[in-house]
Short mmCIF file of C-alpha atoms in Angstrom, two decimals:
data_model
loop_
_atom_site.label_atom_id
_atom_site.label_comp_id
_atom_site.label_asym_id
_atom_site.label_seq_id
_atom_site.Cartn_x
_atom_site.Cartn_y
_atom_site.Cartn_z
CA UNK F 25 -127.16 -3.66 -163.23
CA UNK F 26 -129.07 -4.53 -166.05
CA UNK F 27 -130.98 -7.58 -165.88
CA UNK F 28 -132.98 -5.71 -162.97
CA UNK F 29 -136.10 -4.05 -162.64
CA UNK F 30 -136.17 -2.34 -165.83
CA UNK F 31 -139.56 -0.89 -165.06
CA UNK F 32 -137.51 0.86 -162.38
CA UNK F 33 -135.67 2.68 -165.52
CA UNK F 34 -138.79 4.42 -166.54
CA UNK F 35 -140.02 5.76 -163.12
CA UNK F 36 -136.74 7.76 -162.68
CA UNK F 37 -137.58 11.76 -163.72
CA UNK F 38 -135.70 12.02 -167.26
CA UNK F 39 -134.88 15.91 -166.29
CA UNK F 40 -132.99 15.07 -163.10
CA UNK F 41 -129.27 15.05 -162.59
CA UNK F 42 -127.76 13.12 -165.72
CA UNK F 43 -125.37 10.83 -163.82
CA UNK F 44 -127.12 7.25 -162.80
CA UNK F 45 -125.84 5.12 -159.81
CA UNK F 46 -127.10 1.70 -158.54
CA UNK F 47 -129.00 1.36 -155.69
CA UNK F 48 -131.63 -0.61 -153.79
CA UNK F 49 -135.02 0.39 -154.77
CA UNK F 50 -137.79 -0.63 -152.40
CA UNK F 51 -140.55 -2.45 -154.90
CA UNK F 52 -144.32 -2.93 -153.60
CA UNK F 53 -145.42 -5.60 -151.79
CA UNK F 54 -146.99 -7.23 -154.24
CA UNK F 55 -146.88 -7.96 -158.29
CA UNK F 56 -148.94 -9.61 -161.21
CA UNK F 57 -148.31 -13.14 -159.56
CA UNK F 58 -149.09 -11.72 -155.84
CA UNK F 59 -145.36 -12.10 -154.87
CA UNK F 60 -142.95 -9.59 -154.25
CA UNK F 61 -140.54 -9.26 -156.80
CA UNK F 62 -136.60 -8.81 -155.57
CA UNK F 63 -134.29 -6.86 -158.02
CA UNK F 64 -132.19 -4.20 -158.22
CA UNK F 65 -132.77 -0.62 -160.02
CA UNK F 66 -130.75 1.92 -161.82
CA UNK F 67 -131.67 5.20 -160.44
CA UNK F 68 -129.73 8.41 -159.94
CA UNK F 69 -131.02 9.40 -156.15
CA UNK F 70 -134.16 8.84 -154.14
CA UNK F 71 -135.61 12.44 -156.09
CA UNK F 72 -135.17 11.19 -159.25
CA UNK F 73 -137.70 8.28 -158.48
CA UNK F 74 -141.52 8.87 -158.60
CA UNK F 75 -144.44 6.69 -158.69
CA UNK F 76 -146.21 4.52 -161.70
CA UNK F 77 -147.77 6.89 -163.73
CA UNK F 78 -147.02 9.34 -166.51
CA UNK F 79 -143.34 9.66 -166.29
CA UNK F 80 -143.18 5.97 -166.98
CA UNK F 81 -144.64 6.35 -170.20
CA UNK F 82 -142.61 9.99 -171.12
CA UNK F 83 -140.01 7.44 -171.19
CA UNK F 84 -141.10 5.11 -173.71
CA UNK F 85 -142.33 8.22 -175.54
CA UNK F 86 -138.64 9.77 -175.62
CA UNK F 87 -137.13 6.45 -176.78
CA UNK F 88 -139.91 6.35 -178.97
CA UNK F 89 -138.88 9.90 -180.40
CA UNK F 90 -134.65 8.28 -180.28
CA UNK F 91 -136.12 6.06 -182.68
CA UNK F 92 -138.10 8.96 -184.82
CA UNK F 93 -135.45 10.36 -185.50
CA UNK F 94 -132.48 7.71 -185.95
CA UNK F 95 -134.74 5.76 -188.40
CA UNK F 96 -136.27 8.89 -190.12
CA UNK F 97 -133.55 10.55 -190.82
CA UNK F 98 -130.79 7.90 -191.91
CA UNK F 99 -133.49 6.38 -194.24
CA UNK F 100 -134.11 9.45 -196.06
CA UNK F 101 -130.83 10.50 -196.07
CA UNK F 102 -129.86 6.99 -198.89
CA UNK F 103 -133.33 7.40 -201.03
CA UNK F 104 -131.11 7.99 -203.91
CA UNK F 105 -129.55 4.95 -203.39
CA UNK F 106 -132.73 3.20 -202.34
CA UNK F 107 -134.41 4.46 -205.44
CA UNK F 108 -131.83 2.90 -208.05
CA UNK F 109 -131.75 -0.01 -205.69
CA UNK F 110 -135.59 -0.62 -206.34
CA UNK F 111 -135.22 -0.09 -210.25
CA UNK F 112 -132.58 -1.91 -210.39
CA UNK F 113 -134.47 -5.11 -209.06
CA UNK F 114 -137.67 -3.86 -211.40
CA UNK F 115 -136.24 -3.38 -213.97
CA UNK F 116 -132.57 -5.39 -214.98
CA UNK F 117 -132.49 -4.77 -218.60
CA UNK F 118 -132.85 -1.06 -218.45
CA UNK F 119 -130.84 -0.47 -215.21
CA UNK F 120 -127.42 -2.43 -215.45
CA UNK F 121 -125.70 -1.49 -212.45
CA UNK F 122 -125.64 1.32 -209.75
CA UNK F 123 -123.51 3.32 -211.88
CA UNK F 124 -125.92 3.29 -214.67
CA UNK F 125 -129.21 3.30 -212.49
CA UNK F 126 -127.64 6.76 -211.10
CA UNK F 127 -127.11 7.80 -214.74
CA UNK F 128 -130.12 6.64 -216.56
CA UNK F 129 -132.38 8.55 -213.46
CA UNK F 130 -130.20 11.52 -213.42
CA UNK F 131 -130.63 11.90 -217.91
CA UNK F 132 -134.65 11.49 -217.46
CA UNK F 133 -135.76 12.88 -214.46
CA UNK F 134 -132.65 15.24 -213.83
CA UNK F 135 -131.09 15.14 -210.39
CA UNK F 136 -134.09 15.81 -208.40
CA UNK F 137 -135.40 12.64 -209.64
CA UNK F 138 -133.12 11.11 -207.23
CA UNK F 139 -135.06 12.35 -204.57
CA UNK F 140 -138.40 10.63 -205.41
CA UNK F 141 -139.89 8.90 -202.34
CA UNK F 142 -138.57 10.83 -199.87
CA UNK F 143 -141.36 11.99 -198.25
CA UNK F 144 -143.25 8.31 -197.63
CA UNK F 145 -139.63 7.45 -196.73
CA UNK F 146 -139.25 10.09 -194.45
CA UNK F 147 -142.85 9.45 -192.43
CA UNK F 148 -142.83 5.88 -193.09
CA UNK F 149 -139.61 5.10 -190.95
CA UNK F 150 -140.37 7.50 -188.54
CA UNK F 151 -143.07 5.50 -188.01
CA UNK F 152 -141.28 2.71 -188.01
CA UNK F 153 -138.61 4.06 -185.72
CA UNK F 154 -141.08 4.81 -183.60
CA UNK F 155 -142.57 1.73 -182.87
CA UNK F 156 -139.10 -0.45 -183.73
CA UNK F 157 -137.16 1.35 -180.64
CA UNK F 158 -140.19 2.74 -178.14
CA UNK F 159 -141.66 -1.06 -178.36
CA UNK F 160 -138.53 -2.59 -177.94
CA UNK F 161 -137.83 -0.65 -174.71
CA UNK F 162 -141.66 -1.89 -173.34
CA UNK F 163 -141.02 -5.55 -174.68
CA UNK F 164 -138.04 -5.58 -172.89
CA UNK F 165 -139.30 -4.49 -169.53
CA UNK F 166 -142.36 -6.78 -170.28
CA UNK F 167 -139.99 -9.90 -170.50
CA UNK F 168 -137.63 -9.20 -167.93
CA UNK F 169 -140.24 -8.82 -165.34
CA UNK F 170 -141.56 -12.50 -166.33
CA UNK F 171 -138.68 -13.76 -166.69
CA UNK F 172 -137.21 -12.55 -163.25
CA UNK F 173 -133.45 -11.38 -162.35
CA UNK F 174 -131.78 -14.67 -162.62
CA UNK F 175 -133.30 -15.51 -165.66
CA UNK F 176 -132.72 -12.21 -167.48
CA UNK F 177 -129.32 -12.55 -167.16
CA UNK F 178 -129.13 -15.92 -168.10
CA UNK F 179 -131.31 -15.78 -171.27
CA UNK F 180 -130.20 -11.94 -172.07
CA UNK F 181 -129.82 -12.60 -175.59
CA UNK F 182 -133.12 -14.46 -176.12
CA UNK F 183 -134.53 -11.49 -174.03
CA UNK F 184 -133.09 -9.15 -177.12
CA UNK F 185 -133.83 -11.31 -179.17
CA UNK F 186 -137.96 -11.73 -178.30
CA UNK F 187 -138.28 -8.21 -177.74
CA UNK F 188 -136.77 -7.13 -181.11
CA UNK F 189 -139.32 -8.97 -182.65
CA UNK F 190 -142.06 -8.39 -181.33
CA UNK F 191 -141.11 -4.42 -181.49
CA UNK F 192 -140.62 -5.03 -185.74
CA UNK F 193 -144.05 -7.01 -185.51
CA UNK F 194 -145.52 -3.70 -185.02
CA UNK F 195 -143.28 -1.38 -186.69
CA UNK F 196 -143.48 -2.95 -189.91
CA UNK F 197 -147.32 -2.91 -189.70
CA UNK F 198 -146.40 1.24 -189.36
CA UNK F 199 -144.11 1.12 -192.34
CA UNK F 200 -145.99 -0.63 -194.71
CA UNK F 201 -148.29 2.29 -195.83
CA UNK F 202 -145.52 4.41 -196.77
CA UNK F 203 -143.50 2.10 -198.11
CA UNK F 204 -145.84 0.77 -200.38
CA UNK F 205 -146.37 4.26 -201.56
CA UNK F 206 -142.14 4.80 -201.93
CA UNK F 207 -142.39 1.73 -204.09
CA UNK F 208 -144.85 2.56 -206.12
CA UNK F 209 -143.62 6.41 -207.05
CA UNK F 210 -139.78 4.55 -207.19
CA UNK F 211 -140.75 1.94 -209.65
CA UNK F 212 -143.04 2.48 -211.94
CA UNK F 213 -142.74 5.79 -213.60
CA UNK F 214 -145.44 8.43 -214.59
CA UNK F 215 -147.55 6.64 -211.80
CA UNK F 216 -146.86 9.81 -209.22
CA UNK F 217 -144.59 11.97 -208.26
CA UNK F 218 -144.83 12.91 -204.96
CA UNK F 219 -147.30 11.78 -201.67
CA UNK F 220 -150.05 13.57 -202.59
CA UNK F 221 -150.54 12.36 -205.84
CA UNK F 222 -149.92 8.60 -204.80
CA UNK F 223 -151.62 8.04 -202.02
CA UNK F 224 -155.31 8.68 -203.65
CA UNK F 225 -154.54 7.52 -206.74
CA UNK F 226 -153.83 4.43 -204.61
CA UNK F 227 -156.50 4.13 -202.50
CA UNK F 228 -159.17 4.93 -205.36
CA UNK F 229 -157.79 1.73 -207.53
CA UNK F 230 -156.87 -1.05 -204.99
CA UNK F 231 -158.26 0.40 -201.81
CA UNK F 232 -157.17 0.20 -198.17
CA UNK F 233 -154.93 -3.45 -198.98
CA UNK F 234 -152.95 -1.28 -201.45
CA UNK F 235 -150.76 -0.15 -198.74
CA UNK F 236 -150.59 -2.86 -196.46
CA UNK F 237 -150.12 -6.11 -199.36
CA UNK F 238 -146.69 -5.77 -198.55
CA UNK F 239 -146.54 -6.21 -194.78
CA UNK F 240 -146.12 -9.80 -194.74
CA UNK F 241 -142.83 -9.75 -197.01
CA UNK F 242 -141.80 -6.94 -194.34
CA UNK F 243 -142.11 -9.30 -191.62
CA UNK F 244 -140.10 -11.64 -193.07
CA UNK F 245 -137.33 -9.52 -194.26
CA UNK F 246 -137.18 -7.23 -191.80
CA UNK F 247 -137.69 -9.36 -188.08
CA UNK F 248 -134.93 -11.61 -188.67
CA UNK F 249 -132.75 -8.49 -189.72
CA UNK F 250 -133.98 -6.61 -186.35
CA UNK F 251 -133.46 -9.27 -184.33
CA UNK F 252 -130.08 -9.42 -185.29
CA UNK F 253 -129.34 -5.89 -184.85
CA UNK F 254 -130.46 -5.34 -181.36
CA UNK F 255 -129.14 -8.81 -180.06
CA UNK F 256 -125.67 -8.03 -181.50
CA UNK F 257 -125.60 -4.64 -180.47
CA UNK F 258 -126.44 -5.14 -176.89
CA UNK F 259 -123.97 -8.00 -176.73
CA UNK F 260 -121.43 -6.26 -178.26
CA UNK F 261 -121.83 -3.54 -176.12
CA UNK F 262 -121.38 -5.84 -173.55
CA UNK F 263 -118.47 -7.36 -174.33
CA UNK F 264 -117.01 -4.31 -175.88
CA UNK F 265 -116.90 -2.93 -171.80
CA UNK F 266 -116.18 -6.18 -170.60
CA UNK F 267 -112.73 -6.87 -172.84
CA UNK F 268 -112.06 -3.33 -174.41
CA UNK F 269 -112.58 -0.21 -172.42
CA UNK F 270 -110.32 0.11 -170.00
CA UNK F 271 -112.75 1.26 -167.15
CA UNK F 272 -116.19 0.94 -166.45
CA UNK F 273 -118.87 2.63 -168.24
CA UNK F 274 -120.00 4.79 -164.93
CA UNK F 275 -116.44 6.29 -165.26
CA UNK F 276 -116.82 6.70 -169.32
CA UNK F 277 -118.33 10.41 -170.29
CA UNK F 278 -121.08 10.84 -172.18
CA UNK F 279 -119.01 11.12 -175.45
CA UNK F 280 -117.22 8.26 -174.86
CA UNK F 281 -119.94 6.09 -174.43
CA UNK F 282 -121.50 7.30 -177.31
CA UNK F 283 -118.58 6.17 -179.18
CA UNK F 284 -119.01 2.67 -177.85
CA UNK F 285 -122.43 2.93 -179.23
CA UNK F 286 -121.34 3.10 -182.54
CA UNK F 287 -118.67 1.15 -182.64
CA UNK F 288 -121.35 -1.74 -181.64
CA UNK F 289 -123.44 -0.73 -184.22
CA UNK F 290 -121.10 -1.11 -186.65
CA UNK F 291 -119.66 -4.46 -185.14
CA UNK F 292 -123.17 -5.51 -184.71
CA UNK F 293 -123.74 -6.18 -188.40
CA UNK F 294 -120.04 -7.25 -189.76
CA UNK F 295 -121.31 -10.13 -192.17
CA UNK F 296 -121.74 -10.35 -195.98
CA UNK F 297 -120.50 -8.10 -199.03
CA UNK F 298 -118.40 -5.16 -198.52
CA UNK F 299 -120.38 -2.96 -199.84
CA UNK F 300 -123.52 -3.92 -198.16
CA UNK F 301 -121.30 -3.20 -194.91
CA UNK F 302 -120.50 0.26 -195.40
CA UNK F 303 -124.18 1.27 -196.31
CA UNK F 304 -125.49 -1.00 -193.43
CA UNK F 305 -123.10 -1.41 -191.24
CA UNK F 306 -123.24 3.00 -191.67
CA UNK F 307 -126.86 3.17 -191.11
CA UNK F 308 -126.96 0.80 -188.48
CA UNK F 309 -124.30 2.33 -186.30
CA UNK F 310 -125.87 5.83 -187.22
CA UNK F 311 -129.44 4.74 -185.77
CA UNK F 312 -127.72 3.54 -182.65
CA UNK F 313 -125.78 6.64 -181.83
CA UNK F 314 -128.61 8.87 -183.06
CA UNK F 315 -131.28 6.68 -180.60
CA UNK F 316 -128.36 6.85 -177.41
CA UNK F 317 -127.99 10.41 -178.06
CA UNK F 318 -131.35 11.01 -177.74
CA UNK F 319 -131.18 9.46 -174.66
CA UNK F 320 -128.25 11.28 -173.41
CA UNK F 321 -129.95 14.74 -174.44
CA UNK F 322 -132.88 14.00 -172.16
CA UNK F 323 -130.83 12.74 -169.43
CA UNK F 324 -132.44 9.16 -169.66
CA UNK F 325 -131.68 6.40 -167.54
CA UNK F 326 -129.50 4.03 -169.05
CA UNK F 327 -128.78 0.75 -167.13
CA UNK F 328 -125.01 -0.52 -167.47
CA UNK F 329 -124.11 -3.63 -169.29
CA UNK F 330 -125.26 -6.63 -167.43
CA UNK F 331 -123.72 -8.45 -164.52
CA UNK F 332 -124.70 -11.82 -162.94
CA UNK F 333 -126.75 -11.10 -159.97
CA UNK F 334 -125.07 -12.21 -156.64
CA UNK F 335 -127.96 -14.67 -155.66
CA UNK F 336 -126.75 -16.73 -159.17
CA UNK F 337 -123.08 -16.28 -158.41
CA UNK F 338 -124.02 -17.67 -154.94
CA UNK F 339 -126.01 -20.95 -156.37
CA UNK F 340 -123.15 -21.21 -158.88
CA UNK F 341 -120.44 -21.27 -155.84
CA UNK F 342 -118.35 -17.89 -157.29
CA UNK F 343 -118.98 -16.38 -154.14
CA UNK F 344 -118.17 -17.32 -150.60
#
């Protein structure tokens, strides 16, 4: 179950056989506080397990590269929109709406104008992909094991919620570099045109604080939003297997579990404007089923939803 050893998770050999059962796994005898700790693992078979070492961190790298590529790719894929977005909020009086930002961009700089920024978009959320979902996987670990089985499950959604931001702590400190080289090619016109041309001009002006000046508004925009996201998605995941699928996720394929993945990215972010939920709510659910794909490609392990462990459900009298 989930609120277990999630260290367990990365110990299992990614390449082994792609179904995961649960099982008793046999910790050491002794842990950071000289106690040994009591949980339970998800772990295909006793082959797929191996010692601390480097297939622990292959893991975080191949959730790291989930998050490469569900970040990098979605990101780049709405520059267009991004870009009008920006000028937009530059510049009011000459761009009136999204209609006329499209427009206006497409008369002066033709359509390939549209693309401008893509490539610090591209490497910049990569980056922060990177770092947003690999960190978030370590984070979580890191807090479960101090927080113990019982309390896992008990604070689960402050668990999410602690990791996710402590994950975006670092990621935005990878995005802000390219992203204050998208802004500045975006925005203010004749400046650059492409990475190359920005990034010196840049440096050679304002210096190394040219690209991170903007890491603080980051933080503030983009932790609460993270938070958020990865709370809401693993709860609706949760409750999505809990109330909605008619049988439990062991006995789900592959392709139907990545359709519960997006589903809960999409119901993960159901508040404000219409139209901010289509491109969001889009995005969103597309990072979530690009990053579980990933996961499913490489034959990761990937713990079930979370279930009160029976030493609570004993304390709590639900057992006899």
């Amino acid at each position: 179950m989930y609120p277990t050893a999630l260290t367990q998770l990365a110990r299992a050999n990614p390449f082994s056989a792609p179904l995961f059962s649960l099982q008793k796994v046999e910790e050491p005898q002794h842990s950071l506080h000289g106690q040994k700790p009591r949980r339970l693992a998800a772990a295909a078979t006793a082959d797929d397990s191996c010692e601390f070492g480097s297939q622990k961190y292959f893991y975080y790298a191949l959730c790291g590269f989930g998050g490469i590529l569900s970040c990098g790719i979605t990101h780049t894929a709405v520059v267009p929109l991004d870009l009008v977005k920006c000028r937009l909020q530059v510049d009011p009086d000459k761009y009136k709406s999204i209609g006329n930002g499209f427009a206006v961009t497409v008369r002066e700089d033709g359509v390939r104008g549209l693309a401008k920024g893509w490539a610090p978009t591209f490497i910049g959320y990569s980056m922060q992909g990177l770092c947003k979902f690999g960190f978030y996987e370590v984070f979580k670990i890191f807090y479960s094991d101090l927080l113990g089985e019982e309390n896992t499950y008990l604070w689960r959604t402050s668990l999410y919620l602690a990791a996710s931001a402590s994950a975006e702590f670092f990621a935005d400190v990878a995005l802000a570099p390219m992203e204050a080289v998208k802004v500045r090619i975006q925005t203010q016109p004749g400046y650059a045109n492409t990475l190359r041309q920005c990034v010196p001009k840049m440096f050679a002006e304002e210096g190394i604080w040219a690209f991170y000046k903007g890491v603080v508004p980051l933080w503030m925009r983009q932790i609460p939003y993270t938070m958020m996201k990865f709370a809401c998605f693993e709860r609706t995941v949760e409750m999505l297997y809990k109330y909605v699928v008619p049988k439990p996720r062991s006995d789900c394929s592959k392709s139907e579990q990545l359709v519960v993945t997006f589903v809960a990215g999409y119901i993960g972010v159901w508040k404000g404007l219409v139209a901010r939920i289509i491109m969001i709510g889009t995005l969103t659910a597309l990072q979530w089923f690009i990053y579980d794909s990933v996961k499913v490609y490489f034959r990761l392990p990937r713990p079930p939803p979370p279930e009160m462990p029976e030493s609570l459900k004993k304390k709590l009298g639900l057992t006899e």
